Amino acid sequence: MSSTSQNTHSKSLHSGGRLSGKVRVPGDKSISHRALIFGSIAEGITTVEGLLPAEDPESTASCLRSMGVEISEIRKGKVVHIKGVGLNGLTEPKEVLNCGNSGTTIRLMLGLLVGRVGKHFVLTGDESLSQRPMKRVGQPLKLMGAHVRGRSDGNLAPLSVYGQRLHGAVIGTPVASAQIKSAILLAALTADGPTTVIEPALSRDHSERMLKAFGANLTVGGEIGRHINVLPGAILKGQSIVVPGDISSAAFWLVAGSITPGSKLTIENVGLNPTRTGILEVLKKMKANLQIINKRDVAGEPVGDIKVSHTTQLMPFKIDAEIIPRLVDEVPILAVAACFCNGVSHISGASELRVKETDRLAVMARQLTAMGANIEEHSDGLTIHGGTQLYGTELDSETDHRVAMSLAIATLLAKGDSTLLRSDAAAVSYPDFWVDFKRLQS
Ligand code: S3P
């Protein structure tokens, strides 16, 4: 169905496909990063089943290996073994820590490293990561005594960390970001007193769940679980972790199955942590044909299989700041879904999208407009007039994995074929996306 040219990573995408069959999405990216990091500072061996074998977790693993942690090869279907070095066992790396394209890697590394007294670390990343704001992490860590320096007054990578003795603190985070929260929680593990993080809204809680499982002295309280308290000093113990499939990757198939006539899909082993299921809430409001089956609990995270089939009349939707933290990575594919709804959809309160791997509001508006979509871009969202015919054209992921996969789904319903430049971006979170895309169409 598609072909890739080695030089440009451009892919020919044919319209008119209907999707059917079963798909098992790769492991959750957020949980994979955390398993690697917490396993590294635990005592003993941690085993991880289902760890996402993709570029972003590879970046985290390579940083940790540079600091003396033995992590076995990360390969599809292979259990990963991490030989933990204990809370204080990370060594000073000889090389710069390269975080690649991964915001989670660099931000969680900051939290992990600021308390390594007397040790020096330099962190950098690719073109995209070097433009993303880091002060949102450096600033709260500074309240604990951290030293983080970098371009643009400490906001941009490359960043340098000089490990300090940290103090416990009560910190209110300015945005509901699991990356900021998790960085503070990591720093809190080696502080000299208790730390409390207060979020403006609940962001994904994988760190809290997993740190508790590893034996950290962490409690969650306050209104809707927004106050997280950590008492330092607890020894983390190696665990056996099973990583569920990533709902953010499942989202492409959920939308594809809903919008393409004749489609019928089962997406297996999807993580259903309530801090991540905003996409399901919206699809239900759109009257999509979804059914969750085989609900179960896997290693402290809720999991299920999702059946989805084509819906003739998808309803338009309105989402705002309240739900954004629960679907922050699904806004690009929701923008695609909105193009095929019967009416006008509104996305607001989503200015965080502007500081992701790309400015996702601008990029999705630009690329979908090139296909003929009727979209207005606002400072914090999009207004999408559904029901306009889309046309195949030359598209560009602009290096963003979620944009690449979202656009691929849009081309299924366009009139005429498309070419997607920089389609290889998908490998950041879903290396087999193009294989699954082809297989589900046949
Ligand atoms: C992530 C948190 C989110 C999300 C990112 C992964 C994490 O970012 O967009 O893909 O693993 O903590 P923010 O925490 O900045 O919203």
Tab-separated table of C-alpha atoms and ligand atoms in Angstrom:
chain	number	residue	atom	x	y	z
A	1	MET	CA	0.000	0.000	0.000
A	2	SER	CA	2.861	2.389	0.675
A	3	SER	CA	6.465	2.852	-0.329
A	4	THR	CA	9.360	4.623	1.327
A	5	SER	CA	12.278	6.304	-0.380
A	6	GLN	CA	15.450	5.930	1.688
A	7	ASN	CA	16.615	9.489	1.101
A	8	THR	CA	13.643	11.594	2.080
A	9	HIS	CA	11.667	9.093	4.162
A	10	SER	CA	8.703	10.151	2.096
A	11	LYS	CA	5.838	7.716	1.961
A	12	SER	CA	3.126	7.331	-0.646
A	13	LEU	CA	-0.242	6.977	1.016
A	14	HIS	CA	-3.293	5.773	-0.883
A	15	SER	CA	-6.772	6.906	-0.001
A	16	GLY	CA	-9.773	4.652	0.344
A	17	GLY	CA	-8.492	2.082	2.825
A	18	ARG	CA	-10.784	0.454	5.336
A	19	LEU	CA	-9.183	-1.051	8.423
A	20	SER	CA	-9.936	-4.411	9.934
A	21	GLY	CA	-8.383	-6.969	12.255
A	22	LYS	CA	-6.527	-6.938	15.541
A	23	VAL	CA	-3.655	-4.722	16.582
A	24	ARG	CA	-1.509	-4.742	19.693
A	25	VAL	CA	-0.009	-1.313	20.215
A	26	PRO	CA	3.520	-1.011	21.627
A	27	GLY	CA	4.244	-0.363	25.294
A	28	ASP	CA	3.305	2.888	26.983
A	29	LYS	CA	6.020	5.474	26.449
A	30	SER	CA	5.536	7.282	29.780
A	31	ILE	CA	5.585	4.046	31.777
A	32	SER	CA	8.622	2.776	29.833
A	33	HIS	CA	10.718	5.865	30.704
A	34	ARG	CA	9.771	5.552	34.352
A	35	ALA	CA	10.506	1.835	34.522
A	36	LEU	CA	14.017	2.508	33.185
A	37	ILE	CA	14.707	5.398	35.551
A	38	PHE	CA	13.226	3.962	38.745
A	39	GLY	CA	14.749	0.545	38.023
A	40	SER	CA	18.154	2.201	37.680
A	41	ILE	CA	18.063	3.805	41.133
A	42	ALA	CA	16.517	0.810	42.864
A	43	GLU	CA	18.523	-1.883	44.600
A	44	GLY	CA	18.607	-5.201	42.782
A	45	ILE	CA	17.252	-6.277	39.434
A	46	THR	CA	14.187	-4.815	37.763
A	47	THR	CA	12.623	-6.726	34.875
A	48	VAL	CA	10.392	-4.968	32.392
A	49	GLU	CA	8.053	-6.791	30.062
A	50	GLY	CA	6.562	-4.852	27.145
A	51	LEU	CA	8.974	-1.913	27.379
A	52	LEU	CA	8.507	0.306	24.316
A	53	PRO	CA	11.320	-0.457	21.843
A	54	ALA	CA	11.419	3.022	20.313
A	55	GLU	CA	13.734	6.006	20.009
A	56	ASP	CA	12.490	7.921	23.080
A	57	PRO	CA	12.987	5.150	25.674
A	58	GLU	CA	16.318	4.341	23.960
A	59	SER	CA	17.390	7.905	24.757
A	60	THR	CA	16.552	7.395	28.431
A	61	ALA	CA	18.347	4.039	28.515
A	62	SER	CA	21.449	5.462	26.860
A	63	CYS	CA	21.670	8.325	29.409
A	64	LEU	CA	21.366	5.837	32.270
A	65	ARG	CA	23.964	3.499	30.753
A	66	SER	CA	26.369	6.470	30.549
A	67	MET	CA	26.014	6.762	34.320
A	68	GLY	CA	26.969	3.162	35.005
A	69	VAL	CA	23.628	1.359	34.879
A	70	GLU	CA	23.541	-2.004	33.132
A	71	ILE	CA	20.421	-2.202	30.978
A	72	SER	CA	19.942	-5.119	28.598
A	73	GLU	CA	19.116	-4.560	24.955
A	74	ILE	CA	15.659	-3.096	24.336
A	75	ARG	CA	14.041	-5.265	21.683
A	76	LYS	CA	10.487	-6.066	20.689
A	77	GLY	CA	9.203	-9.054	22.669
A	78	LYS	CA	12.268	-9.195	24.951
A	79	VAL	CA	12.160	-8.680	28.705
A	80	VAL	CA	14.511	-5.841	29.674
A	81	HIS	CA	16.760	-6.343	32.707
A	82	ILE	CA	17.993	-3.367	34.684
A	83	LYS	CA	20.703	-3.793	37.292
A	84	GLY	CA	19.869	-1.044	39.765
A	85	VAL	CA	22.733	0.943	41.294
A	86	GLY	CA	20.736	2.240	44.277
A	87	LEU	CA	19.632	5.768	45.098
A	88	ASN	CA	23.177	7.138	45.233
A	89	GLY	CA	25.000	4.875	42.793
A	90	LEU	CA	24.897	6.833	39.518
A	91	THR	CA	28.378	7.758	38.290
A	92	GLU	CA	29.453	11.031	36.702
A	93	PRO	CA	29.204	10.498	32.926
A	94	LYS	CA	32.232	11.116	30.703
A	95	GLU	CA	30.023	12.144	27.811
A	96	VAL	CA	27.205	14.611	27.229
A	97	LEU	CA	23.828	12.971	27.935
A	98	ASN	CA	21.939	13.003	24.648
A	99	CYS	CA	18.186	13.004	25.192
A	100	GLY	CA	17.387	12.928	21.460
A	101	ASN	CA	13.828	14.046	20.738
A	102	SER	CA	12.528	13.172	24.195
A	103	GLY	CA	11.093	15.831	26.514
A	104	THR	CA	10.349	13.204	29.149
A	105	THR	CA	13.984	12.059	29.129
A	106	ILE	CA	15.559	15.488	29.592
A	107	ARG	CA	13.037	16.718	32.166
A	108	LEU	CA	13.062	13.575	34.289
A	109	MET	CA	16.883	13.458	34.034
A	110	LEU	CA	17.006	16.976	35.484
A	111	GLY	CA	15.058	15.815	38.529
A	112	LEU	CA	17.146	12.680	38.816
A	113	LEU	CA	20.498	14.463	38.632
A	114	VAL	CA	20.167	17.779	40.499
A	115	GLY	CA	20.733	16.086	43.866
A	116	ARG	CA	23.908	14.128	42.931
A	117	VAL	CA	26.173	16.194	45.179
A	118	GLY	CA	29.399	17.404	43.531
A	119	LYS	CA	28.748	15.645	40.199
A	120	HIS	CA	28.503	17.440	36.886
A	121	PHE	CA	26.210	16.561	34.002
A	122	VAL	CA	25.534	18.099	30.586
A	123	LEU	CA	22.256	17.301	28.836
A	124	THR	CA	21.343	17.999	25.268
A	125	GLY	CA	18.930	16.893	22.556
A	126	ASP	CA	17.989	17.204	18.909
A	127	GLU	CA	16.924	20.351	17.060
A	128	SER	CA	13.345	20.104	18.376
A	129	LEU	CA	14.253	19.382	22.006
A	130	SER	CA	16.780	22.224	22.062
A	131	GLN	CA	13.929	24.660	21.446
A	132	ARG	CA	11.599	23.399	24.160
A	133	PRO	CA	11.220	25.196	27.521
A	134	MET	CA	13.194	23.709	30.417
A	135	LYS	CA	12.880	26.492	32.983
A	136	ARG	CA	9.483	25.082	33.933
A	137	VAL	CA	11.506	22.256	35.512
A	138	GLY	CA	14.673	24.167	36.464
A	139	GLN	CA	12.683	26.837	38.321
A	140	PRO	CA	10.844	24.561	40.790
A	141	LEU	CA	14.010	22.487	41.259
A	142	LYS	CA	15.837	25.713	42.142
A	143	LEU	CA	13.433	26.072	45.086
A	144	MET	CA	14.991	22.859	46.387
A	145	GLY	CA	18.516	24.261	45.929
A	146	ALA	CA	19.285	22.886	42.440
A	147	HIS	CA	21.855	24.377	40.057
A	148	VAL	CA	20.725	24.146	36.434
A	149	ARG	CA	22.309	26.368	33.800
A	150	GLY	CA	21.652	26.669	30.099
A	151	ARG	CA	21.085	28.920	27.117
A	152	SER	CA	18.462	31.636	27.381
A	153	ASP	CA	18.803	32.024	31.149
A	154	GLY	CA	18.581	28.302	31.810
A	155	ASN	CA	15.546	27.702	29.609
A	156	LEU	CA	17.113	25.915	26.645
A	157	ALA	CA	19.396	22.907	26.183
A	158	PRO	CA	22.260	22.216	26.299
A	159	LEU	CA	21.808	22.280	30.053
A	160	SER	CA	24.394	21.821	32.730
A	161	VAL	CA	23.641	20.430	36.174
A	162	TYR	CA	25.959	20.652	39.131
A	163	GLY	CA	24.618	18.335	41.835
A	164	GLN	CA	23.693	19.953	45.166
A	165	ARG	CA	22.391	18.910	48.536
A	166	LEU	CA	18.643	19.480	48.066
A	167	HIS	CA	16.084	20.730	50.557
A	168	GLY	CA	12.545	19.486	50.810
A	169	ALA	CA	9.984	22.077	49.711
A	170	VAL	CA	6.298	22.683	49.026
A	171	ILE	CA	6.055	23.402	45.311
A	172	GLY	CA	3.024	24.453	43.273
A	173	THR	CA	3.595	23.669	39.601
A	174	PRO	CA	2.448	26.307	37.087
A	175	VAL	CA	1.048	23.817	34.544
A	176	ALA	CA	-0.462	20.356	34.912
A	177	SER	CA	2.571	18.549	33.532
A	178	ALA	CA	3.574	15.044	34.536
A	179	GLN	CA	7.106	15.776	33.383
A	180	ILE	CA	7.495	18.686	35.814
A	181	LYS	CA	5.795	16.756	38.625
A	182	SER	CA	7.931	13.666	38.048
A	183	ALA	CA	11.167	15.677	37.982
A	184	ILE	CA	10.328	17.141	41.393
A	185	LEU	CA	9.374	13.723	42.783
A	186	LEU	CA	12.708	12.296	41.610
A	187	ALA	CA	14.628	15.158	43.208
A	188	ALA	CA	12.585	14.715	46.399
A	189	LEU	CA	13.932	11.176	46.841
A	190	THR	CA	17.357	12.535	47.813
A	191	ALA	CA	16.325	15.814	49.531
A	192	ASP	CA	17.001	16.458	53.209
A	193	GLY	CA	13.325	16.753	54.160
A	194	PRO	CA	9.780	16.127	52.937
A	195	THR	CA	8.566	17.552	49.618
A	196	THR	CA	5.023	18.255	48.457
A	197	VAL	CA	4.053	18.862	44.838
A	198	ILE	CA	0.753	20.597	44.206
A	199	GLU	CA	-0.556	20.461	40.644
A	200	PRO	CA	-3.110	22.888	39.170
A	201	ALA	CA	-4.908	19.861	37.685
A	202	LEU	CA	-4.235	16.158	37.775
A	203	SER	CA	-1.685	15.058	35.187
A	204	ARG	CA	-0.813	11.422	34.394
A	205	ASP	CA	0.065	9.637	37.622
A	206	HIS	CA	2.375	6.826	36.453
A	207	SER	CA	5.275	8.141	38.562
A	208	GLU	CA	3.219	8.109	41.739
A	209	ARG	CA	1.952	4.564	41.107
A	210	MET	CA	5.342	3.172	40.171
A	211	LEU	CA	7.386	4.946	42.847
A	212	LYS	CA	5.011	3.550	45.485
A	213	ALA	CA	5.400	0.060	44.014
A	214	PHE	CA	9.203	0.443	44.225
A	215	GLY	CA	8.860	1.275	47.924
A	216	ALA	CA	9.140	5.072	47.955
A	217	ASN	CA	7.523	6.834	50.884
A	218	LEU	CA	4.933	8.660	48.786
A	219	THR	CA	1.374	9.617	49.612
A	220	VAL	CA	-1.266	11.289	47.506
A	221	GLY	CA	-3.890	13.525	49.088
A	222	GLY	CA	-5.793	16.757	48.740
A	223	GLU	CA	-8.612	17.570	46.388
A	224	ILE	CA	-8.819	14.955	43.568
A	225	GLY	CA	-5.358	13.626	44.397
A	226	ARG	CA	-3.398	16.718	43.512
A	227	HIS	CA	-1.032	16.920	46.507
A	228	ILE	CA	1.807	14.453	46.334
A	229	ASN	CA	4.070	14.086	49.367
A	230	VAL	CA	7.455	12.380	49.389
A	231	LEU	CA	9.534	11.552	52.437
A	232	PRO	CA	13.155	10.953	51.436
A	233	GLY	CA	15.270	8.065	52.631
A	234	ALA	CA	13.237	5.016	51.594
A	235	ILE	CA	15.232	2.404	49.719
A	236	LEU	CA	13.758	1.503	46.331
A	237	LYS	CA	13.642	-2.224	45.587
A	238	GLY	CA	13.859	-3.779	42.104
A	239	GLN	CA	10.460	-4.810	40.696
A	240	SER	CA	8.900	-6.876	37.921
A	241	ILE	CA	7.046	-4.464	35.698
A	242	VAL	CA	4.586	-5.184	32.890
A	243	VAL	CA	4.065	-2.198	30.596
A	244	PRO	CA	0.568	-1.933	29.070
A	245	GLY	CA	0.013	-0.775	25.479
A	246	ASP	CA	0.092	2.978	24.947
A	247	ILE	CA	-3.363	4.564	24.687
A	248	SER	CA	-1.705	7.464	22.846
A	249	SER	CA	-0.706	4.997	20.095
A	250	ALA	CA	-4.079	3.234	20.239
A	251	ALA	CA	-5.702	6.631	19.599
A	252	PHE	CA	-4.702	6.530	15.909
A	253	TRP	CA	-6.575	3.258	15.402
A	254	LEU	CA	-9.527	4.388	17.518
A	255	VAL	CA	-10.027	7.389	15.261
A	256	ALA	CA	-9.171	5.515	12.044
A	257	GLY	CA	-11.695	2.787	12.899
A	258	SER	CA	-14.375	5.380	13.699
A	259	ILE	CA	-14.011	7.485	10.553
A	260	THR	CA	-13.251	5.025	7.732
A	261	PRO	CA	-16.329	3.292	6.278
A	262	GLY	CA	-16.350	-0.475	6.678
A	263	SER	CA	-13.737	-0.518	9.439
A	264	LYS	CA	-13.805	-2.949	12.345
A	265	LEU	CA	-10.810	-3.149	14.676
A	266	THR	CA	-9.833	-4.647	17.994
A	267	ILE	CA	-6.988	-2.899	19.783
A	268	GLU	CA	-5.541	-5.198	22.391
A	269	ASN	CA	-3.845	-4.553	25.720
A	270	VAL	CA	-4.491	-0.814	25.986
A	271	GLY	CA	-3.555	1.024	29.190
A	272	LEU	CA	-6.697	2.603	30.669
A	273	ASN	CA	-5.244	4.696	33.473
A	274	PRO	CA	-7.990	7.298	34.153
A	275	THR	CA	-5.440	10.134	33.872
A	276	ARG	CA	-4.963	9.114	30.210
A	277	THR	CA	-8.436	8.208	28.943
A	278	GLY	CA	-9.654	11.645	27.827
A	279	ILE	CA	-9.653	10.371	24.232
A	280	LEU	CA	-12.257	7.732	25.152
A	281	GLU	CA	-14.411	10.346	26.894
A	282	VAL	CA	-14.388	12.501	23.746
A	283	LEU	CA	-14.997	9.622	21.332
A	284	LYS	CA	-17.980	8.523	23.435
A	285	LYS	CA	-19.404	12.061	23.256
A	286	MET	CA	-18.882	11.909	19.489
A	287	LYS	CA	-21.040	8.755	19.523
A	288	ALA	CA	-18.229	6.591	18.197
A	289	ASN	CA	-18.847	2.823	18.267
A	290	LEU	CA	-16.475	1.774	21.042
A	291	GLN	CA	-16.574	-1.166	23.365
A	292	ILE	CA	-14.057	-1.932	26.095
A	293	ILE	CA	-13.687	-5.631	26.827
A	294	ASN	CA	-11.439	-7.847	28.995
A	295	LYS	CA	-10.864	-5.128	31.595
A	296	ARG	CA	-8.120	-6.178	33.961
A	297	ASP	CA	-5.363	-4.859	36.213
A	298	VAL	CA	-1.770	-5.398	35.097
A	299	ALA	CA	0.988	-4.527	37.566
A	300	GLY	CA	-0.942	-1.649	39.111
A	301	GLU	CA	-2.338	-0.154	35.882
A	302	PRO	CA	-5.851	-0.781	34.465
A	303	VAL	CA	-5.808	-2.422	31.008
A	304	GLY	CA	-8.417	-3.551	28.457
A	305	ASP	CA	-9.060	-4.359	24.802
A	306	ILE	CA	-11.053	-1.886	22.724
A	307	LYS	CA	-13.328	-2.744	19.821
A	308	VAL	CA	-14.080	0.052	17.412
A	309	SER	CA	-16.098	0.176	14.213
A	310	HIS	CA	-17.095	2.824	11.702
A	311	THR	CA	-19.636	5.408	12.873
A	312	THR	CA	-21.784	6.990	10.165
A	313	GLN	CA	-22.537	10.284	11.877
A	314	LEU	CA	-19.756	11.363	14.226
A	315	MET	CA	-20.839	14.305	16.400
A	316	PRO	CA	-18.604	17.391	16.674
A	317	PHE	CA	-16.991	17.995	20.060
A	318	LYS	CA	-15.890	20.791	22.372
A	319	ILE	CA	-12.901	20.278	24.654
A	320	ASP	CA	-11.214	22.732	26.999
A	321	ALA	CA	-8.505	23.077	29.655
A	322	GLU	CA	-10.301	20.705	32.042
A	323	ILE	CA	-9.764	17.619	29.874
A	324	ILE	CA	-6.509	18.570	28.058
A	325	PRO	CA	-4.152	16.931	30.619
A	326	ARG	CA	-5.999	13.622	30.074
A	327	LEU	CA	-5.559	13.731	26.276
A	328	VAL	CA	-2.689	16.150	25.700
A	329	ASP	CA	-0.947	13.897	23.150
A	330	GLU	CA	-4.192	13.012	21.359
A	331	VAL	CA	-5.085	16.517	20.187
A	332	PRO	CA	-3.462	16.024	16.717
A	333	ILE	CA	-5.513	12.888	15.981
A	334	LEU	CA	-8.621	14.536	17.444
A	335	ALA	CA	-8.086	17.397	14.992
A	336	VAL	CA	-8.213	14.786	12.222
A	337	ALA	CA	-11.371	13.229	13.710
A	338	ALA	CA	-12.994	16.676	13.799
A	339	CYS	CA	-12.533	17.041	10.039
A	340	PHE	CA	-14.914	14.095	9.572
A	341	CYS	CA	-17.575	15.178	12.065
A	342	ASN	CA	-20.894	16.592	11.116
A	343	GLY	CA	-20.467	20.171	12.434
A	344	VAL	CA	-17.976	22.482	14.124
A	345	SER	CA	-15.567	21.218	16.804
A	346	HIS	CA	-13.752	23.464	19.275
A	347	ILE	CA	-10.453	22.795	21.015
A	348	SER	CA	-9.387	25.378	23.627
A	349	GLY	CA	-7.105	25.536	26.677
A	350	ALA	CA	-4.484	23.647	24.673
A	351	SER	CA	-1.602	26.138	24.518
A	352	GLU	CA	0.703	23.395	25.904
A	353	LEU	CA	0.517	21.882	22.411
A	354	ARG	CA	2.684	24.762	21.187
A	355	VAL	CA	5.683	23.509	23.191
A	356	LYS	CA	5.541	19.822	22.288
A	357	GLU	CA	7.911	18.160	19.759
A	358	THR	CA	6.586	20.780	17.340
A	359	ASP	CA	3.989	23.525	17.722
A	360	ARG	CA	1.245	20.982	17.189
A	361	LEU	CA	-1.576	23.518	16.850
A	362	ALA	CA	0.236	25.338	14.041
A	363	VAL	CA	1.516	22.185	12.347
A	364	MET	CA	-1.826	20.360	12.350
A	365	ALA	CA	-3.642	23.483	11.131
A	366	ARG	CA	-1.051	23.957	8.354
A	367	GLN	CA	-0.993	20.349	7.180
A	368	LEU	CA	-4.747	19.718	7.328
A	369	THR	CA	-5.411	23.053	5.600
A	370	ALA	CA	-3.100	21.858	2.793
A	371	MET	CA	-5.526	18.932	2.388
A	372	GLY	CA	-8.453	21.344	2.102
A	373	ALA	CA	-9.693	21.259	5.712
A	374	ASN	CA	-11.469	24.282	7.137
A	375	ILE	CA	-9.563	25.125	10.341
A	376	GLU	CA	-9.069	28.295	12.353
A	377	GLU	CA	-6.046	28.429	14.609
A	378	HIS	CA	-6.252	30.283	17.943
A	379	SER	CA	-3.589	31.007	20.530
A	380	ASP	CA	-4.796	28.100	22.674
A	381	GLY	CA	-6.675	25.868	20.279
A	382	LEU	CA	-8.403	25.146	16.997
A	383	THR	CA	-11.866	25.515	15.524
A	384	ILE	CA	-12.506	22.818	12.959
A	385	HIS	CA	-15.411	22.901	10.543
A	386	GLY	CA	-16.101	19.247	9.802
A	387	GLY	CA	-17.549	17.731	6.676
A	388	THR	CA	-15.268	19.455	4.138
A	389	GLN	CA	-13.799	17.079	1.522
A	390	LEU	CA	-10.051	16.515	2.065
A	391	TYR	CA	-7.731	16.027	-0.928
A	392	GLY	CA	-4.536	14.047	-1.214
A	393	THR	CA	-1.445	16.260	-1.426
A	394	GLU	CA	2.180	16.524	-0.313
A	395	LEU	CA	2.249	16.475	3.483
A	396	ASP	CA	5.056	16.817	6.003
A	397	SER	CA	5.315	15.475	9.566
A	398	GLU	CA	7.609	18.445	10.246
A	399	THR	CA	9.612	15.817	12.287
A	400	ASP	CA	6.787	15.173	14.778
A	401	HIS	CA	5.842	11.516	15.408
A	402	ARG	CA	2.250	12.192	16.397
A	403	VAL	CA	1.728	14.501	13.423
A	404	ALA	CA	3.086	11.830	11.040
A	405	MET	CA	0.653	9.199	12.317
A	406	SER	CA	-2.322	11.580	12.517
A	407	LEU	CA	-1.834	12.710	8.918
A	408	ALA	CA	-1.557	9.100	7.750
A	409	ILE	CA	-5.044	8.461	9.144
A	410	ALA	CA	-6.398	11.604	7.446
A	411	THR	CA	-5.123	10.435	4.038
A	412	LEU	CA	-7.340	7.328	4.230
A	413	LEU	CA	-10.398	9.489	3.604
A	414	ALA	CA	-8.892	12.044	1.229
A	415	LYS	CA	-9.749	12.187	-2.442
A	416	GLY	CA	-6.575	11.169	-4.244
A	417	ASP	CA	-3.246	9.903	-2.977
A	418	SER	CA	-0.793	11.746	-0.711
A	419	THR	CA	2.915	11.821	-0.016
A	420	LEU	CA	4.112	12.200	3.550
A	421	LEU	CA	7.569	13.685	4.002
A	422	ARG	CA	9.609	12.723	7.067
A	423	SER	CA	7.311	9.768	7.799
A	424	ASP	CA	10.159	8.148	9.761
A	425	ALA	CA	9.302	10.436	12.711
A	426	ALA	CA	6.807	7.746	13.840
A	427	ALA	CA	9.752	5.692	15.186
A	428	VAL	CA	9.986	8.001	18.200
A	429	SER	CA	6.979	6.273	19.807
A	430	TYR	CA	5.627	3.610	17.396
A	431	PRO	CA	8.353	2.000	15.229
A	432	ASP	CA	5.934	-0.536	13.661
A	433	PHE	CA	3.257	2.011	12.855
A	434	TRP	CA	3.713	1.740	9.093
A	435	VAL	CA	3.737	-2.065	9.244
A	436	ASP	CA	0.479	-2.079	11.225
A	437	PHE	CA	-1.008	0.595	8.956
A	438	LYS	CA	-0.422	-1.561	5.893
A	439	ARG	CA	-1.460	-4.818	7.542
A	440	LEU	CA	-4.760	-3.457	8.892
A	441	GLN	CA	-5.715	-2.230	5.408
A	442	SER	CA	-5.224	-5.571	3.703
B	1	S3P	C1	4.629	12.828	29.451
B	1	S3P	C2	3.876	13.879	29.815
B	1	S3P	C3	3.229	14.791	28.844
B	1	S3P	C4	3.178	14.185	27.441
B	1	S3P	C5	4.445	13.522	27.058
B	1	S3P	C6	4.819	12.432	28.050
B	1	S3P	C7	5.275	12.030	30.519
B	1	S3P	O1	3.970	15.978	28.794
B	1	S3P	O2	2.858	15.170	26.498
B	1	S3P	O3	4.306	12.910	25.780
B	1	S3P	O4	5.684	10.891	30.253
B	1	S3P	O5	5.358	12.514	31.647
B	1	S3P	P1	3.720	17.138	29.888
B	1	S3P	O6	3.955	16.503	31.187
B	1	S3P	O7	4.719	18.213	29.629
B	1	S3P	O8	2.309	17.594	29.667
